[in-house]
JSON list of C-alpha atoms in Angstrom, two decimals:
[
{"chain": "A", "resi": 889, "resn": "UNK", "atom": "CA", "xyz": [92.65, 120.62, 95.45]},
{"chain": "A", "resi": 890, "resn": "UNK", "atom": "CA", "xyz": [91.40, 117.27, 96.93]},
{"chain": "A", "resi": 891, "resn": "UNK", "atom": "CA", "xyz": [93.71, 114.60, 98.50]},
{"chain": "A", "resi": 892, "resn": "UNK", "atom": "CA", "xyz": [93.56, 112.56, 95.39]},
{"chain": "A", "resi": 893, "resn": "UNK", "atom": "CA", "xyz": [94.53, 115.57, 93.27]},
{"chain": "A", "resi": 894, "resn": "UNK", "atom": "CA", "xyz": [97.37, 116.66, 95.52]},
{"chain": "A", "resi": 895, "resn": "UNK", "atom": "CA", "xyz": [98.70, 113.09, 95.51]},
{"chain": "A", "resi": 896, "resn": "UNK", "atom": "CA", "xyz": [98.64, 112.47, 91.80]},
{"chain": "A", "resi": 897, "resn": "UNK", "atom": "CA", "xyz": [100.12, 115.87, 90.95]},
{"chain": "A", "resi": 898, "resn": "UNK", "atom": "CA", "xyz": [102.93, 115.28, 93.26]},
{"chain": "A", "resi": 899, "resn": "UNK", "atom": "CA", "xyz": [103.53, 111.80, 91.96]},
{"chain": "A", "resi": 900, "resn": "UNK", "atom": "CA", "xyz": [103.34, 113.16, 88.38]},
{"chain": "A", "resi": 901, "resn": "UNK", "atom": "CA", "xyz": [105.94, 115.76, 89.28]},
{"chain": "A", "resi": 902, "resn": "UNK", "atom": "CA", "xyz": [103.39, 118.43, 88.46]},
{"chain": "A", "resi": 903, "resn": "UNK", "atom": "CA", "xyz": [103.10, 120.03, 91.80]},
{"chain": "A", "resi": 904, "resn": "UNK", "atom": "CA", "xyz": [105.32, 120.13, 94.85]},
{"chain": "A", "resi": 905, "resn": "UNK", "atom": "CA", "xyz": [104.57, 118.96, 98.36]},
{"chain": "A", "resi": 906, "resn": "UNK", "atom": "CA", "xyz": [103.83, 121.35, 101.22]},
{"chain": "A", "resi": 907, "resn": "UNK", "atom": "CA", "xyz": [107.43, 122.47, 101.40]},
{"chain": "A", "resi": 908, "resn": "UNK", "atom": "CA", "xyz": [107.80, 122.99, 97.55]},
{"chain": "A", "resi": 909, "resn": "UNK", "atom": "CA", "xyz": [109.79, 120.01, 97.02]},
{"chain": "A", "resi": 910, "resn": "UNK", "atom": "CA", "xyz": [109.04, 118.04, 93.78]},
{"chain": "A", "resi": 911, "resn": "UNK", "atom": "CA", "xyz": [109.04, 114.24, 94.00]},
{"chain": "A", "resi": 912, "resn": "UNK", "atom": "CA", "xyz": [112.02, 114.03, 91.55]},
{"chain": "A", "resi": 913, "resn": "UNK", "atom": "CA", "xyz": [114.03, 116.41, 93.97]},
{"chain": "A", "resi": 914, "resn": "UNK", "atom": "CA", "xyz": [113.25, 114.19, 97.02]},
{"chain": "A", "resi": 915, "resn": "UNK", "atom": "CA", "xyz": [114.57, 111.19, 94.94]},
{"chain": "A", "resi": 916, "resn": "UNK", "atom": "CA", "xyz": [117.94, 112.88, 94.93]},
{"chain": "A", "resi": 917, "resn": "UNK", "atom": "CA", "xyz": [118.33, 113.61, 98.44]},
{"chain": "A", "resi": 918, "resn": "UNK", "atom": "CA", "xyz": [121.24, 112.30, 100.45]},
{"chain": "A", "resi": 919, "resn": "UNK", "atom": "CA", "xyz": [121.02, 109.42, 103.06]},
{"chain": "A", "resi": 920, "resn": "UNK", "atom": "CA", "xyz": [121.63, 112.18, 105.75]},
{"chain": "A", "resi": 921, "resn": "UNK", "atom": "CA", "xyz": [118.66, 114.06, 104.67]},
{"chain": "A", "resi": 922, "resn": "UNK", "atom": "CA", "xyz": [116.60, 111.05, 104.36]},
{"chain": "A", "resi": 923, "resn": "UNK", "atom": "CA", "xyz": [117.31, 109.93, 108.08]},
{"chain": "A", "resi": 924, "resn": "UNK", "atom": "CA", "xyz": [116.87, 113.58, 109.53]},
{"chain": "A", "resi": 925, "resn": "UNK", "atom": "CA", "xyz": [113.91, 114.67, 107.63]},
{"chain": "A", "resi": 926, "resn": "UNK", "atom": "CA", "xyz": [110.71, 113.43, 108.73]},
{"chain": "A", "resi": 927, "resn": "UNK", "atom": "CA", "xyz": [108.00, 114.91, 106.65]},
{"chain": "A", "resi": 928, "resn": "UNK", "atom": "CA", "xyz": [108.64, 113.48, 103.15]},
{"chain": "A", "resi": 929, "resn": "UNK", "atom": "CA", "xyz": [107.84, 109.75, 103.41]},
{"chain": "A", "resi": 930, "resn": "UNK", "atom": "CA", "xyz": [103.97, 110.58, 104.11]},
{"chain": "A", "resi": 931, "resn": "UNK", "atom": "CA", "xyz": [104.12, 111.85, 100.50]},
{"chain": "A", "resi": 932, "resn": "UNK", "atom": "CA", "xyz": [105.96, 109.03, 98.80]},
{"chain": "A", "resi": 933, "resn": "UNK", "atom": "CA", "xyz": [103.81, 106.26, 100.72]},
{"chain": "A", "resi": 934, "resn": "UNK", "atom": "CA", "xyz": [100.36, 107.77, 101.56]},
{"chain": "A", "resi": 935, "resn": "UNK", "atom": "CA", "xyz": [97.94, 105.91, 103.75]},
{"chain": "A", "resi": 936, "resn": "UNK", "atom": "CA", "xyz": [94.38, 106.64, 104.79]},
{"chain": "A", "resi": 937, "resn": "UNK", "atom": "CA", "xyz": [95.56, 107.67, 108.32]},
{"chain": "A", "resi": 938, "resn": "UNK", "atom": "CA", "xyz": [97.39, 110.94, 109.30]},
{"chain": "A", "resi": 939, "resn": "UNK", "atom": "CA", "xyz": [100.98, 110.49, 110.49]},
{"chain": "A", "resi": 940, "resn": "UNK", "atom": "CA", "xyz": [102.21, 112.35, 113.53]},
{"chain": "A", "resi": 941, "resn": "UNK", "atom": "CA", "xyz": [105.15, 113.82, 111.71]},
{"chain": "A", "resi": 942, "resn": "UNK", "atom": "CA", "xyz": [103.41, 115.45, 108.77]},
{"chain": "A", "resi": 943, "resn": "UNK", "atom": "CA", "xyz": [99.85, 116.75, 108.92]},
{"chain": "A", "resi": 944, "resn": "UNK", "atom": "CA", "xyz": [100.24, 118.59, 105.84]},
{"chain": "A", "resi": 945, "resn": "UNK", "atom": "CA", "xyz": [100.40, 115.58, 103.78]},
{"chain": "A", "resi": 946, "resn": "UNK", "atom": "CA", "xyz": [97.37, 114.46, 101.86]},
{"chain": "A", "resi": 947, "resn": "UNK", "atom": "CA", "xyz": [95.78, 111.37, 103.09]},
{"chain": "A", "resi": 948, "resn": "UNK", "atom": "CA", "xyz": [95.29, 108.40, 100.62]},
{"chain": "A", "resi": 949, "resn": "UNK", "atom": "CA", "xyz": [91.32, 108.32, 99.88]},
{"chain": "A", "resi": 950, "resn": "UNK", "atom": "CA", "xyz": [89.29, 106.12, 97.76]},
{"chain": "A", "resi": 951, "resn": "UNK", "atom": "CA", "xyz": [89.87, 108.24, 94.55]},
{"chain": "A", "resi": 952, "resn": "UNK", "atom": "CA", "xyz": [93.63, 108.14, 95.18]},
{"chain": "A", "resi": 953, "resn": "UNK", "atom": "CA", "xyz": [93.73, 104.32, 95.81]},
{"chain": "A", "resi": 954, "resn": "UNK", "atom": "CA", "xyz": [91.80, 103.76, 92.71]},
{"chain": "A", "resi": 955, "resn": "UNK", "atom": "CA", "xyz": [94.08, 106.19, 90.52]},
{"chain": "A", "resi": 956, "resn": "UNK", "atom": "CA", "xyz": [97.20, 104.29, 91.96]},
{"chain": "A", "resi": 957, "resn": "UNK", "atom": "CA", "xyz": [95.70, 100.85, 91.40]},
{"chain": "A", "resi": 958, "resn": "UNK", "atom": "CA", "xyz": [94.66, 101.57, 87.68]},
{"chain": "A", "resi": 959, "resn": "UNK", "atom": "CA", "xyz": [97.65, 103.69, 86.58]},
{"chain": "A", "resi": 960, "resn": "UNK", "atom": "CA", "xyz": [100.68, 101.75, 85.85]},
{"chain": "A", "resi": 961, "resn": "UNK", "atom": "CA", "xyz": [102.81, 105.00, 85.55]},
{"chain": "A", "resi": 962, "resn": "UNK", "atom": "CA", "xyz": [101.93, 106.11, 89.09]},
{"chain": "A", "resi": 963, "resn": "UNK", "atom": "CA", "xyz": [102.71, 102.59, 90.40]},
{"chain": "A", "resi": 964, "resn": "UNK", "atom": "CA", "xyz": [106.04, 102.80, 88.58]},
{"chain": "A", "resi": 965, "resn": "UNK", "atom": "CA", "xyz": [106.86, 106.13, 90.15]},
{"chain": "A", "resi": 966, "resn": "UNK", "atom": "CA", "xyz": [106.07, 104.69, 93.51]},
{"chain": "A", "resi": 967, "resn": "UNK", "atom": "CA", "xyz": [108.48, 101.91, 92.73]},
{"chain": "A", "resi": 968, "resn": "UNK", "atom": "CA", "xyz": [111.07, 104.43, 92.25]},
{"chain": "A", "resi": 969, "resn": "UNK", "atom": "CA", "xyz": [110.25, 105.96, 95.64]},
{"chain": "A", "resi": 970, "resn": "UNK", "atom": "CA", "xyz": [110.50, 102.50, 97.05]},
{"chain": "A", "resi": 971, "resn": "UNK", "atom": "CA", "xyz": [113.84, 101.99, 95.40]},
{"chain": "A", "resi": 972, "resn": "UNK", "atom": "CA", "xyz": [115.14, 105.16, 96.96]},
{"chain": "A", "resi": 973, "resn": "UNK", "atom": "CA", "xyz": [113.99, 104.05, 100.27]},
{"chain": "A", "resi": 974, "resn": "UNK", "atom": "CA", "xyz": [115.44, 100.53, 99.96]},
{"chain": "A", "resi": 975, "resn": "UNK", "atom": "CA", "xyz": [118.85, 102.18, 99.03]},
{"chain": "A", "resi": 976, "resn": "UNK", "atom": "CA", "xyz": [118.73, 104.11, 101.98]},
{"chain": "A", "resi": 977, "resn": "UNK", "atom": "CA", "xyz": [118.06, 100.99, 104.09]},
{"chain": "A", "resi": 978, "resn": "UNK", "atom": "CA", "xyz": [120.82, 99.02, 102.25]},
{"chain": "A", "resi": 979, "resn": "UNK", "atom": "CA", "xyz": [118.27, 96.97, 100.45]},
{"chain": "A", "resi": 980, "resn": "UNK", "atom": "CA", "xyz": [117.60, 96.36, 96.87]},
{"chain": "A", "resi": 981, "resn": "UNK", "atom": "CA", "xyz": [114.68, 94.81, 94.69]},
{"chain": "A", "resi": 982, "resn": "UNK", "atom": "CA", "xyz": [115.88, 91.75, 92.62]},
{"chain": "A", "resi": 983, "resn": "UNK", "atom": "CA", "xyz": [113.83, 89.40, 90.47]},
{"chain": "A", "resi": 984, "resn": "UNK", "atom": "CA", "xyz": [113.63, 87.02, 93.30]},
{"chain": "A", "resi": 985, "resn": "UNK", "atom": "CA", "xyz": [112.42, 89.81, 95.76]},
{"chain": "A", "resi": 986, "resn": "UNK", "atom": "CA", "xyz": [114.00, 92.11, 98.02]},
{"chain": "A", "resi": 987, "resn": "UNK", "atom": "CA", "xyz": [117.55, 91.49, 99.36]},
{"chain": "A", "resi": 988, "resn": "UNK", "atom": "CA", "xyz": [120.31, 93.06, 101.66]},
{"chain": "A", "resi": 989, "resn": "UNK", "atom": "CA", "xyz": [122.86, 94.81, 99.88]},
{"chain": "A", "resi": 990, "resn": "UNK", "atom": "CA", "xyz": [126.51, 93.66, 101.12]},
{"chain": "A", "resi": 991, "resn": "UNK", "atom": "CA", "xyz": [127.13, 96.96, 103.04]},
{"chain": "A", "resi": 992, "resn": "UNK", "atom": "CA", "xyz": [124.19, 96.33, 105.42]},
{"chain": "A", "resi": 993, "resn": "UNK", "atom": "CA", "xyz": [125.34, 96.69, 108.86]},
{"chain": "A", "resi": 994, "resn": "UNK", "atom": "CA", "xyz": [123.98, 97.61, 112.36]},
{"chain": "A", "resi": 995, "resn": "UNK", "atom": "CA", "xyz": [126.26, 100.65, 112.59]},
{"chain": "A", "resi": 996, "resn": "UNK", "atom": "CA", "xyz": [125.38, 102.45, 109.60]},
{"chain": "A", "resi": 997, "resn": "UNK", "atom": "CA", "xyz": [121.72, 101.35, 109.15]},
{"chain": "A", "resi": 998, "resn": "UNK", "atom": "CA", "xyz": [119.97, 102.00, 112.42]},
{"chain": "A", "resi": 999, "resn": "UNK", "atom": "CA", "xyz": [116.82, 100.36, 111.27]},
{"chain": "A", "resi": 1000, "resn": "UNK", "atom": "CA", "xyz": [118.34, 97.05, 112.26]},
{"chain": "A", "resi": 1001, "resn": "UNK", "atom": "CA", "xyz": [118.24, 98.06, 115.86]},
{"chain": "A", "resi": 1002, "resn": "UNK", "atom": "CA", "xyz": [115.37, 97.35, 118.26]},
{"chain": "A", "resi": 1003, "resn": "UNK", "atom": "CA", "xyz": [113.21, 100.41, 117.34]},
{"chain": "A", "resi": 1004, "resn": "UNK", "atom": "CA", "xyz": [113.05, 103.98, 115.87]},
{"chain": "A", "resi": 1005, "resn": "UNK", "atom": "CA", "xyz": [111.30, 106.01, 113.32]},
{"chain": "A", "resi": 1006, "resn": "UNK", "atom": "CA", "xyz": [112.59, 103.98, 110.51]},
{"chain": "A", "resi": 1007, "resn": "UNK", "atom": "CA", "xyz": [110.38, 101.10, 111.65]},
{"chain": "A", "resi": 1008, "resn": "UNK", "atom": "CA", "xyz": [107.29, 103.47, 111.20]},
{"chain": "A", "resi": 1009, "resn": "UNK", "atom": "CA", "xyz": [108.50, 104.29, 107.61]},
{"chain": "A", "resi": 1010, "resn": "UNK", "atom": "CA", "xyz": [108.73, 100.68, 106.74]},
{"chain": "A", "resi": 1011, "resn": "UNK", "atom": "CA", "xyz": [105.46, 99.96, 108.15]},
{"chain": "A", "resi": 1012, "resn": "UNK", "atom": "CA", "xyz": [103.86, 102.96, 106.18]},
{"chain": "A", "resi": 1013, "resn": "UNK", "atom": "CA", "xyz": [105.73, 101.74, 102.90]},
{"chain": "A", "resi": 1014, "resn": "UNK", "atom": "CA", "xyz": [104.32, 98.24, 103.27]},
{"chain": "A", "resi": 1015, "resn": "UNK", "atom": "CA", "xyz": [100.65, 99.38, 103.91]},
{"chain": "A", "resi": 1016, "resn": "UNK", "atom": "CA", "xyz": [100.80, 102.09, 101.12]},
{"chain": "A", "resi": 1017, "resn": "UNK", "atom": "CA", "xyz": [102.22, 99.77, 98.39]},
{"chain": "A", "resi": 1018, "resn": "UNK", "atom": "CA", "xyz": [99.45, 97.28, 99.34]},
{"chain": "A", "resi": 1019, "resn": "UNK", "atom": "CA", "xyz": [96.72, 99.93, 98.95]},
{"chain": "A", "resi": 1020, "resn": "UNK", "atom": "CA", "xyz": [98.19, 101.22, 95.82]},
{"chain": "A", "resi": 1021, "resn": "UNK", "atom": "CA", "xyz": [97.98, 98.25, 93.75]},
{"chain": "A", "resi": 1022, "resn": "UNK", "atom": "CA", "xyz": [101.19, 96.67, 94.54]},
{"chain": "A", "resi": 1023, "resn": "UNK", "atom": "CA", "xyz": [100.43, 93.93, 97.11]},
{"chain": "A", "resi": 1024, "resn": "UNK", "atom": "CA", "xyz": [103.06, 91.63, 95.83]},
{"chain": "A", "resi": 1025, "resn": "UNK", "atom": "CA", "xyz": [105.89, 94.05, 96.20]},
{"chain": "A", "resi": 1026, "resn": "UNK", "atom": "CA", "xyz": [104.48, 95.16, 99.78]},
{"chain": "A", "resi": 1027, "resn": "UNK", "atom": "CA", "xyz": [104.45, 91.32, 100.52]},
{"chain": "A", "resi": 1028, "resn": "UNK", "atom": "CA", "xyz": [108.12, 91.07, 99.20]},
{"chain": "A", "resi": 1029, "resn": "UNK", "atom": "CA", "xyz": [109.05, 94.08, 101.47]},
{"chain": "A", "resi": 1030, "resn": "UNK", "atom": "CA", "xyz": [107.32, 92.80, 104.34]},
{"chain": "A", "resi": 1031, "resn": "UNK", "atom": "CA", "xyz": [109.17, 89.20, 104.14]},
{"chain": "A", "resi": 1032, "resn": "UNK", "atom": "CA", "xyz": [112.43, 90.90, 103.57]},
{"chain": "A", "resi": 1033, "resn": "UNK", "atom": "CA", "xyz": [112.50, 93.39, 106.54]},
{"chain": "A", "resi": 1034, "resn": "UNK", "atom": "CA", "xyz": [111.16, 90.55, 109.02]},
{"chain": "A", "resi": 1035, "resn": "UNK", "atom": "CA", "xyz": [113.78, 88.05, 107.65]},
{"chain": "A", "resi": 1036, "resn": "UNK", "atom": "CA", "xyz": [116.92, 90.47, 107.37]},
{"chain": "A", "resi": 1037, "resn": "UNK", "atom": "CA", "xyz": [115.88, 92.24, 110.75]},
{"chain": "A", "resi": 1038, "resn": "UNK", "atom": "CA", "xyz": [115.90, 88.98, 112.34]},
{"chain": "A", "resi": 1039, "resn": "UNK", "atom": "CA", "xyz": [119.05, 87.65, 110.94]},
{"chain": "A", "resi": 1040, "resn": "UNK", "atom": "CA", "xyz": [121.17, 90.72, 110.88]},
{"chain": "A", "resi": 1041, "resn": "UNK", "atom": "CA", "xyz": [119.70, 92.93, 113.51]},
{"chain": "A", "resi": 1042, "resn": "UNK", "atom": "CA", "xyz": [118.06, 93.33, 116.64]},
{"chain": "A", "resi": 1043, "resn": "UNK", "atom": "CA", "xyz": [114.62, 94.16, 115.42]},
{"chain": "A", "resi": 1044, "resn": "UNK", "atom": "CA", "xyz": [111.93, 94.17, 118.18]},
{"chain": "A", "resi": 1045, "resn": "UNK", "atom": "CA", "xyz": [109.04, 91.81, 117.99]},
{"chain": "A", "resi": 1046, "resn": "UNK", "atom": "CA", "xyz": [106.86, 94.72, 118.23]},
{"chain": "A", "resi": 1047, "resn": "UNK", "atom": "CA", "xyz": [108.19, 96.11, 115.01]},
{"chain": "A", "resi": 1048, "resn": "UNK", "atom": "CA", "xyz": [107.85, 92.73, 113.32]},
{"chain": "A", "resi": 1049, "resn": "UNK", "atom": "CA", "xyz": [104.08, 92.54, 114.64]},
{"chain": "A", "resi": 1050, "resn": "UNK", "atom": "CA", "xyz": [103.38, 95.93, 113.01]},
{"chain": "A", "resi": 1051, "resn": "UNK", "atom": "CA", "xyz": [105.17, 94.80, 109.70]},
{"chain": "A", "resi": 1052, "resn": "UNK", "atom": "CA", "xyz": [103.02, 91.58, 109.57]},
{"chain": "A", "resi": 1053, "resn": "UNK", "atom": "CA", "xyz": [99.80, 93.39, 110.26]},
{"chain": "A", "resi": 1054, "resn": "UNK", "atom": "CA", "xyz": [100.49, 96.39, 107.88]},
{"chain": "A", "resi": 1055, "resn": "UNK", "atom": "CA", "xyz": [98.62, 94.52, 104.90]},
{"chain": "A", "resi": 1056, "resn": "UNK", "atom": "CA", "xyz": [95.60, 93.18, 107.12]}
]
């Protein structure tokens, strides 16, 4: 199977990832699992570059980009992946953009601290959404994490710079 075929089949819940997990199973995982498992986000938010945690995930190629940009069902399913990750980060989509949930705090949500793998995940999420035809949503996520990370946390200027450059 090509990269595009693997990603599309996974996103349509027709084929599992490299570990045999279907997308809808991943959507049901606990926050503990999401925090401590490092090889699923590359499937949910594909980009053209290989990640260091999962060399088995297919890369987002020109064919897959076109499929995501043209297929509203694929975009909707990627929004479901985003909603799962936003919930994990104690954020939520609203009509006005992406907002912090009341329970967001530095003790329980380590993405608000200076660094870590969740900052890499956020960068990937922004970049993938932008490439997959959801630039407005990517911009909303970018603005939200920069603002919320600044106001409610101690996110490093380096992480914020990565988030700003994710759509360039």
